[in-house]
């Protein structure tokens, strides 16, 4: 049987916490360019900060990142989706040791 200490339980709860930030607004193409430049600069520094009146989120991209781009053109409707995702490994996850018991 394996019991976890209180600090390990807190660390697990923190890993399971989910924070979401969403912003939607009508912008001109020049403003979108500035947003994309800011994202590029943040990626280069390893820290992305997003905020508006509704909330904020700080992310730290590192290691290998998954990049997905989707472009759709349908009559007069156009859409461009850019998705970047990565796994945030904490120190405990990086140094985990597999234990297998059997009788």
Coordinates of C-alpha atoms in Angstrom, one line a residue:
X1 CA 0.0 0.0 0.0
X2 CA 1.3 3.5 -0.9
X3 CA 0.4 6.5 1.2
X4 CA 1.1 10.1 0.0
X5 CA 2.2 12.9 2.3
X6 CA 0.1 16.0 2.6
X7 CA 2.6 17.9 0.4
X8 CA 2.3 15.2 -2.3
X9 CA -1.5 15.4 -2.1
X10 CA -1.3 19.2 -2.5
X11 CA 1.1 18.9 -5.5
X12 CA -1.3 16.4 -7.1
X13 CA -4.3 18.7 -6.6
X14 CA -2.3 21.6 -8.1
X15 CA -1.5 19.6 -11.2
X16 CA -5.2 18.8 -11.6
X17 CA -6.3 22.4 -11.2
X18 CA -7.6 23.9 -14.5
X19 CA -7.4 27.6 -15.4
X20 CA -9.0 28.9 -18.5
X21 CA -8.8 32.3 -20.1
X22 CA -10.9 33.3 -23.1
X23 CA -11.1 36.6 -25.0
X24 CA -13.2 37.4 -28.1
X25 CA -13.5 40.8 -29.7
X26 CA -13.7 42.4 -33.1
X27 CA -10.3 43.8 -34.2
X28 CA -8.7 45.1 -37.4
X29 CA -5.9 43.2 -39.1
X30 CA -3.2 45.6 -37.7
X31 CA -4.4 44.9 -34.1
X32 CA -4.3 41.1 -34.8
X33 CA -0.7 41.6 -36.0
X34 CA 0.3 43.3 -32.8
X35 CA -1.3 40.4 -30.8
X36 CA 0.6 37.8 -32.8
X37 CA 3.9 39.8 -32.3
X38 CA 3.2 39.9 -28.5
X39 CA 2.6 36.1 -28.5
X40 CA 5.8 35.5 -30.5
X41 CA 7.8 37.7 -28.1
X42 CA 6.3 35.9 -25.1
X43 CA 7.1 32.5 -26.6
X44 CA 10.7 33.6 -27.1
X45 CA 10.9 34.6 -23.4
X46 CA 9.2 31.5 -22.2
X47 CA 6.3 33.3 -20.6
X48 CA 2.9 34.2 -22.0
X49 CA 0.6 36.5 -20.1
X50 CA -3.0 37.1 -21.1
X51 CA -5.5 39.3 -19.4
X52 CA -8.6 41.4 -19.8
X53 CA -11.4 42.7 -17.6
X54 CA -12.6 39.1 -17.1
X55 CA -9.4 37.5 -15.8
X56 CA -5.9 36.5 -16.5
X57 CA -3.6 33.5 -17.1
X58 CA 0.2 33.1 -17.2
X59 CA 1.7 30.2 -19.1
X60 CA 5.3 29.0 -19.5
X61 CA 5.8 27.1 -22.7
X62 CA 8.9 25.0 -22.8
X63 CA 10.3 21.9 -24.5
X64 CA 8.5 20.5 -27.5
X65 CA 5.2 22.1 -28.4
X66 CA 2.4 20.8 -30.6
X67 CA 1.4 23.2 -33.4
X68 CA -1.8 22.9 -35.3
X69 CA -3.1 25.3 -38.0
X70 CA -6.4 25.1 -39.7
X71 CA -7.6 27.4 -42.4
X72 CA -11.2 27.2 -43.8
X73 CA -12.7 29.2 -46.6
X74 CA -16.5 28.7 -47.3
X75 CA -18.3 31.2 -49.5
X76 CA -18.0 34.5 -47.7
X77 CA -16.9 33.0 -44.4
X78 CA -13.2 32.6 -43.5
X79 CA -11.6 31.1 -40.5
X80 CA -8.0 30.6 -39.2
X81 CA -7.4 28.6 -36.1
X82 CA -4.0 28.3 -34.5
X83 CA -3.5 25.9 -31.6
X84 CA -0.3 25.5 -29.6
X85 CA -0.2 23.0 -26.8
X86 CA 2.3 21.4 -24.5
X87 CA 2.6 19.4 -21.3
X88 CA 3.8 21.1 -18.2
X89 CA 5.8 18.6 -16.2
X90 CA 6.4 19.4 -12.6
X91 CA 9.6 18.2 -10.8
X92 CA 7.8 15.3 -9.2
X93 CA 6.5 14.0 -12.6
X94 CA 10.0 14.2 -14.1
X95 CA 11.6 12.2 -11.4
X96 CA 8.9 9.6 -10.8
X97 CA 10.0 6.0 -10.3
X98 CA 7.9 3.1 -11.5
X99 CA 7.3 0.5 -8.8
X100 CA 5.6 -2.8 -9.6
X101 CA 4.7 -5.3 -6.9
X102 CA 3.6 -8.8 -7.2
X103 CA 3.3 -11.9 -5.1

